[in-house]
Each structure stands twice: as C-alpha cells, then as structure tokens.
C-alpha cells in the first residue's frame, strides 16, 4: 500500500513540484503518528479515530500505564495485532510537554519506534 508522505506539519510533502509518496514501514509509522496525534472526536469524518488526549495530558499527569493504554488504543486502530514492546514517558514541567517514546511490533514482525511530544 502507498500513501502521500506528510511533513512535520502533517501537510502533503512536495519536493520539486512532485507529491512525495510513502509505503511499507514508513507508511505504517506515519499512520500511527497521525492516529495518536488525533484527539478522539476531533475529526468530523471519523469521530472514533484517535486517542483521548485528556487521559494523557490531564492533571495530575497520569501514570505510565494510563498513557501506554491510550497509545495501545491508537495502535490497534491501525493494526489490531500491534503490541507495545517498550514504553517510556517524560513530563517536562517547564515546557508543559509530555514526551512519549515506544516500540511496537505486529504479527507480521513489523517493528516501529515512535517518539511523540504532546503539548
């Protein structure tokens, strides 16, 4: 499967007037990042897509298991065979950001390493 490559702002990536494409592991990683970067209910065409940001950025900052559970909920929206194999989160109180890093693997042995910053 092939899809449009997205830049850091989630806009379609265009280089030399050509739309860039992505496939394989890169497409899967991009899709996972898009899903976990979407607050559940915010996209009007599919209100079930995404994760509940309130469970991640609420006060007090939730423990790692709550955050990991939300990430897993996002992963299974992309491929229900994904499982998180490692997970860390770090809250920076000065910038008020949560940095989440995880590794995941699906039944086809596709491995992803993803870092996401929630502001």
JSON list of C-alpha atoms in Angstrom, two decimals:
[
{"chain": "A", "resi": 1, "resn": "UNK", "atom": "CA", "xyz": [0.00, 0.00, 0.00]},
{"chain": "A", "resi": 2, "resn": "UNK", "atom": "CA", "xyz": [1.19, 3.52, -0.79]},
{"chain": "A", "resi": 3, "resn": "UNK", "atom": "CA", "xyz": [0.09, 6.88, 0.59]},
{"chain": "A", "resi": 4, "resn": "UNK", "atom": "CA", "xyz": [1.00, 10.54, 0.50]},
{"chain": "A", "resi": 5, "resn": "UNK", "atom": "CA", "xyz": [4.09, 11.43, 2.53]},
{"chain": "A", "resi": 6, "resn": "UNK", "atom": "CA", "xyz": [3.39, 14.02, 5.21]},
{"chain": "A", "resi": 7, "resn": "UNK", "atom": "CA", "xyz": [5.79, 16.64, 6.50]},
{"chain": "A", "resi": 8, "resn": "UNK", "atom": "CA", "xyz": [6.32, 17.69, 10.14]},
{"chain": "A", "resi": 9, "resn": "UNK", "atom": "CA", "xyz": [3.14, 19.82, 9.96]},
{"chain": "A", "resi": 10, "resn": "UNK", "atom": "CA", "xyz": [1.09, 16.90, 8.57]},
{"chain": "A", "resi": 11, "resn": "UNK", "atom": "CA", "xyz": [0.83, 18.60, 5.18]},
{"chain": "A", "resi": 12, "resn": "UNK", "atom": "CA", "xyz": [1.38, 16.64, 1.98]},
{"chain": "A", "resi": 13, "resn": "UNK", "atom": "CA", "xyz": [5.10, 16.70, 1.24]},
{"chain": "A", "resi": 14, "resn": "UNK", "atom": "CA", "xyz": [6.00, 18.23, -2.13]},
{"chain": "A", "resi": 15, "resn": "UNK", "atom": "CA", "xyz": [9.56, 18.26, -3.45]},
{"chain": "A", "resi": 16, "resn": "UNK", "atom": "CA", "xyz": [10.42, 19.81, -6.83]},
{"chain": "A", "resi": 17, "resn": "UNK", "atom": "CA", "xyz": [6.70, 20.16, -7.59]},
{"chain": "A", "resi": 18, "resn": "UNK", "atom": "CA", "xyz": [6.13, 16.42, -7.07]},
{"chain": "A", "resi": 19, "resn": "UNK", "atom": "CA", "xyz": [3.98, 14.90, -4.36]},
{"chain": "A", "resi": 20, "resn": "UNK", "atom": "CA", "xyz": [6.10, 12.52, -2.32]},
{"chain": "A", "resi": 21, "resn": "UNK", "atom": "CA", "xyz": [4.79, 9.05, -1.60]},
{"chain": "A", "resi": 22, "resn": "UNK", "atom": "CA", "xyz": [5.45, 6.64, 1.27]},
{"chain": "A", "resi": 23, "resn": "UNK", "atom": "CA", "xyz": [4.88, 2.90, 1.74]},
{"chain": "A", "resi": 24, "resn": "UNK", "atom": "CA", "xyz": [5.77, -0.09, 3.91]},
{"chain": "A", "resi": 25, "resn": "UNK", "atom": "CA", "xyz": [7.08, 0.55, 7.41]},
{"chain": "A", "resi": 26, "resn": "UNK", "atom": "CA", "xyz": [7.32, 4.30, 6.76]},
{"chain": "A", "resi": 27, "resn": "UNK", "atom": "CA", "xyz": [3.62, 4.46, 5.85]},
{"chain": "A", "resi": 28, "resn": "UNK", "atom": "CA", "xyz": [2.67, 2.42, 8.92]},
{"chain": "A", "resi": 29, "resn": "UNK", "atom": "CA", "xyz": [4.76, 4.68, 11.17]},
{"chain": "A", "resi": 30, "resn": "UNK", "atom": "CA", "xyz": [3.21, 7.80, 9.60]},
{"chain": "A", "resi": 31, "resn": "UNK", "atom": "CA", "xyz": [-0.29, 6.36, 10.07]},
{"chain": "A", "resi": 32, "resn": "UNK", "atom": "CA", "xyz": [0.34, 5.51, 13.73]},
{"chain": "A", "resi": 33, "resn": "UNK", "atom": "CA", "xyz": [1.71, 9.01, 14.37]},
{"chain": "A", "resi": 34, "resn": "UNK", "atom": "CA", "xyz": [-1.36, 10.52, 12.73]},
{"chain": "A", "resi": 35, "resn": "UNK", "atom": "CA", "xyz": [-3.76, 8.44, 14.82]},
{"chain": "A", "resi": 36, "resn": "UNK", "atom": "CA", "xyz": [-2.01, 9.09, 18.15]},
{"chain": "A", "resi": 37, "resn": "UNK", "atom": "CA", "xyz": [-1.75, 12.75, 17.19]},
{"chain": "A", "resi": 38, "resn": "UNK", "atom": "CA", "xyz": [-5.53, 13.00, 16.75]},
{"chain": "A", "resi": 39, "resn": "UNK", "atom": "CA", "xyz": [-7.73, 13.72, 19.74]},
{"chain": "A", "resi": 40, "resn": "UNK", "atom": "CA", "xyz": [-10.62, 11.26, 19.68]},
{"chain": "A", "resi": 41, "resn": "UNK", "atom": "CA", "xyz": [-13.71, 13.01, 18.36]},
{"chain": "A", "resi": 42, "resn": "UNK", "atom": "CA", "xyz": [-11.88, 15.91, 16.69]},
{"chain": "A", "resi": 43, "resn": "UNK", "atom": "CA", "xyz": [-12.05, 14.59, 13.10]},
{"chain": "A", "resi": 44, "resn": "UNK", "atom": "CA", "xyz": [-15.62, 15.01, 11.89]},
{"chain": "A", "resi": 45, "resn": "UNK", "atom": "CA", "xyz": [-15.36, 12.27, 9.26]},
{"chain": "A", "resi": 46, "resn": "UNK", "atom": "CA", "xyz": [-14.46, 9.62, 11.84]},
{"chain": "A", "resi": 47, "resn": "UNK", "atom": "CA", "xyz": [-15.09, 10.65, 15.44]},
{"chain": "A", "resi": 48, "resn": "UNK", "atom": "CA", "xyz": [-13.81, 7.26, 16.69]},
{"chain": "A", "resi": 49, "resn": "UNK", "atom": "CA", "xyz": [-10.31, 7.82, 15.29]},
{"chain": "A", "resi": 50, "resn": "UNK", "atom": "CA", "xyz": [-7.61, 8.95, 17.65]},
{"chain": "A", "resi": 51, "resn": "UNK", "atom": "CA", "xyz": [-6.87, 8.75, 21.35]},
{"chain": "A", "resi": 52, "resn": "UNK", "atom": "CA", "xyz": [-8.28, 10.60, 24.34]},
{"chain": "A", "resi": 53, "resn": "UNK", "atom": "CA", "xyz": [-5.81, 13.42, 25.00]},
{"chain": "A", "resi": 54, "resn": "UNK", "atom": "CA", "xyz": [-7.49, 14.17, 28.33]},
{"chain": "A", "resi": 55, "resn": "UNK", "atom": "CA", "xyz": [-6.23, 10.80, 29.59]},
{"chain": "A", "resi": 56, "resn": "UNK", "atom": "CA", "xyz": [-2.70, 11.82, 28.63]},
{"chain": "A", "resi": 57, "resn": "UNK", "atom": "CA", "xyz": [-2.48, 15.48, 29.50]},
{"chain": "A", "resi": 58, "resn": "UNK", "atom": "CA", "xyz": [-4.86, 15.77, 32.42]},
{"chain": "A", "resi": 59, "resn": "UNK", "atom": "CA", "xyz": [-3.85, 16.99, 35.86]},
{"chain": "A", "resi": 60, "resn": "UNK", "atom": "CA", "xyz": [-2.15, 15.42, 37.57]},
{"chain": "A", "resi": 61, "resn": "UNK", "atom": "CA", "xyz": [-0.17, 13.83, 34.74]},
{"chain": "A", "resi": 62, "resn": "UNK", "atom": "CA", "xyz": [-1.39, 10.22, 34.50]},
{"chain": "A", "resi": 63, "resn": "UNK", "atom": "CA", "xyz": [0.93, 7.36, 35.29]},
{"chain": "A", "resi": 64, "resn": "UNK", "atom": "CA", "xyz": [2.71, 5.44, 32.55]},
{"chain": "A", "resi": 65, "resn": "UNK", "atom": "CA", "xyz": [0.11, 2.65, 32.43]},
{"chain": "A", "resi": 66, "resn": "UNK", "atom": "CA", "xyz": [-2.71, 5.08, 31.59]},
{"chain": "A", "resi": 67, "resn": "UNK", "atom": "CA", "xyz": [-0.61, 6.78, 28.91]},
{"chain": "A", "resi": 68, "resn": "UNK", "atom": "CA", "xyz": [0.56, 3.44, 27.49]},
{"chain": "A", "resi": 69, "resn": "UNK", "atom": "CA", "xyz": [-3.06, 2.23, 27.35]},
{"chain": "A", "resi": 70, "resn": "UNK", "atom": "CA", "xyz": [-4.05, 5.25, 25.23]},
{"chain": "A", "resi": 71, "resn": "UNK", "atom": "CA", "xyz": [-1.11, 4.60, 22.89]},
{"chain": "A", "resi": 72, "resn": "UNK", "atom": "CA", "xyz": [-2.19, 0.96, 22.57]},
{"chain": "A", "resi": 73, "resn": "UNK", "atom": "CA", "xyz": [-5.75, 2.10, 21.76]},
{"chain": "A", "resi": 74, "resn": "UNK", "atom": "CA", "xyz": [-4.32, 4.17, 18.91]},
{"chain": "A", "resi": 75, "resn": "UNK", "atom": "CA", "xyz": [-2.13, 1.33, 17.66]},
{"chain": "A", "resi": 76, "resn": "UNK", "atom": "CA", "xyz": [-4.99, -1.14, 17.37]},
{"chain": "A", "resi": 77, "resn": "UNK", "atom": "CA", "xyz": [-6.90, 1.36, 15.22]},
{"chain": "A", "resi": 78, "resn": "UNK", "atom": "CA", "xyz": [-4.11, 0.99, 12.65]},
{"chain": "A", "resi": 79, "resn": "UNK", "atom": "CA", "xyz": [-3.44, -2.75, 13.06]},
{"chain": "A", "resi": 80, "resn": "UNK", "atom": "CA", "xyz": [-5.05, -4.73, 15.86]},
{"chain": "A", "resi": 81, "resn": "UNK", "atom": "CA", "xyz": [-2.07, -7.08, 16.04]},
{"chain": "A", "resi": 82, "resn": "UNK", "atom": "CA", "xyz": [0.30, -4.35, 17.28]},
{"chain": "A", "resi": 83, "resn": "UNK", "atom": "CA", "xyz": [1.72, -4.76, 20.76]},
{"chain": "A", "resi": 84, "resn": "UNK", "atom": "CA", "xyz": [3.89, -2.27, 22.65]},
{"chain": "A", "resi": 85, "resn": "UNK", "atom": "CA", "xyz": [7.27, -3.87, 23.39]},
{"chain": "A", "resi": 86, "resn": "UNK", "atom": "CA", "xyz": [8.83, -0.95, 25.28]},
{"chain": "A", "resi": 87, "resn": "UNK", "atom": "CA", "xyz": [7.50, 2.34, 26.56]},
{"chain": "A", "resi": 88, "resn": "UNK", "atom": "CA", "xyz": [8.78, 5.48, 28.31]},
{"chain": "A", "resi": 89, "resn": "UNK", "atom": "CA", "xyz": [7.27, 8.85, 29.06]},
{"chain": "A", "resi": 90, "resn": "UNK", "atom": "CA", "xyz": [8.82, 12.02, 30.41]},
{"chain": "A", "resi": 91, "resn": "UNK", "atom": "CA", "xyz": [6.91, 15.11, 31.51]},
{"chain": "A", "resi": 92, "resn": "UNK", "atom": "CA", "xyz": [8.74, 18.45, 31.28]},
{"chain": "A", "resi": 93, "resn": "UNK", "atom": "CA", "xyz": [7.04, 20.80, 33.73]},
{"chain": "A", "resi": 94, "resn": "UNK", "atom": "CA", "xyz": [8.81, 23.89, 32.35]},
{"chain": "A", "resi": 95, "resn": "UNK", "atom": "CA", "xyz": [7.56, 23.44, 28.79]},
{"chain": "A", "resi": 96, "resn": "UNK", "atom": "CA", "xyz": [4.46, 21.53, 29.94]},
{"chain": "A", "resi": 97, "resn": "UNK", "atom": "CA", "xyz": [5.06, 18.82, 27.35]},
{"chain": "A", "resi": 98, "resn": "UNK", "atom": "CA", "xyz": [4.90, 15.06, 27.58]},
{"chain": "A", "resi": 99, "resn": "UNK", "atom": "CA", "xyz": [7.45, 13.13, 25.54]},
{"chain": "A", "resi": 100, "resn": "UNK", "atom": "CA", "xyz": [6.37, 9.56, 24.81]},
{"chain": "A", "resi": 101, "resn": "UNK", "atom": "CA", "xyz": [8.68, 7.02, 23.18]},
{"chain": "A", "resi": 102, "resn": "UNK", "atom": "CA", "xyz": [7.65, 3.47, 22.38]},
{"chain": "A", "resi": 103, "resn": "UNK", "atom": "CA", "xyz": [8.48, 0.45, 20.30]},
{"chain": "A", "resi": 104, "resn": "UNK", "atom": "CA", "xyz": [5.73, -1.73, 18.86]},
{"chain": "A", "resi": 105, "resn": "UNK", "atom": "CA", "xyz": [5.60, -4.89, 16.78]},
{"chain": "A", "resi": 106, "resn": "UNK", "atom": "CA", "xyz": [2.77, -6.51, 14.86]},
{"chain": "A", "resi": 107, "resn": "UNK", "atom": "CA", "xyz": [2.12, -10.15, 13.97]},
{"chain": "A", "resi": 108, "resn": "UNK", "atom": "CA", "xyz": [3.96, -9.67, 10.66]},
{"chain": "A", "resi": 109, "resn": "UNK", "atom": "CA", "xyz": [7.08, -8.75, 12.70]},
{"chain": "A", "resi": 110, "resn": "UNK", "atom": "CA", "xyz": [6.92, -5.12, 11.52]},
{"chain": "A", "resi": 111, "resn": "UNK", "atom": "CA", "xyz": [8.72, -3.07, 14.16]},
{"chain": "A", "resi": 112, "resn": "UNK", "atom": "CA", "xyz": [8.11, 0.60, 14.80]},
{"chain": "A", "resi": 113, "resn": "UNK", "atom": "CA", "xyz": [9.95, 3.08, 17.01]},
{"chain": "A", "resi": 114, "resn": "UNK", "atom": "CA", "xyz": [7.94, 6.23, 17.61]},
{"chain": "A", "resi": 115, "resn": "UNK", "atom": "CA", "xyz": [8.52, 9.40, 19.58]},
{"chain": "A", "resi": 116, "resn": "UNK", "atom": "CA", "xyz": [5.60, 11.78, 20.10]},
{"chain": "A", "resi": 117, "resn": "UNK", "atom": "CA", "xyz": [5.52, 15.04, 22.02]},
{"chain": "A", "resi": 118, "resn": "UNK", "atom": "CA", "xyz": [2.14, 16.04, 23.46]},
{"chain": "A", "resi": 119, "resn": "UNK", "atom": "CA", "xyz": [1.82, 19.75, 24.24]}
]
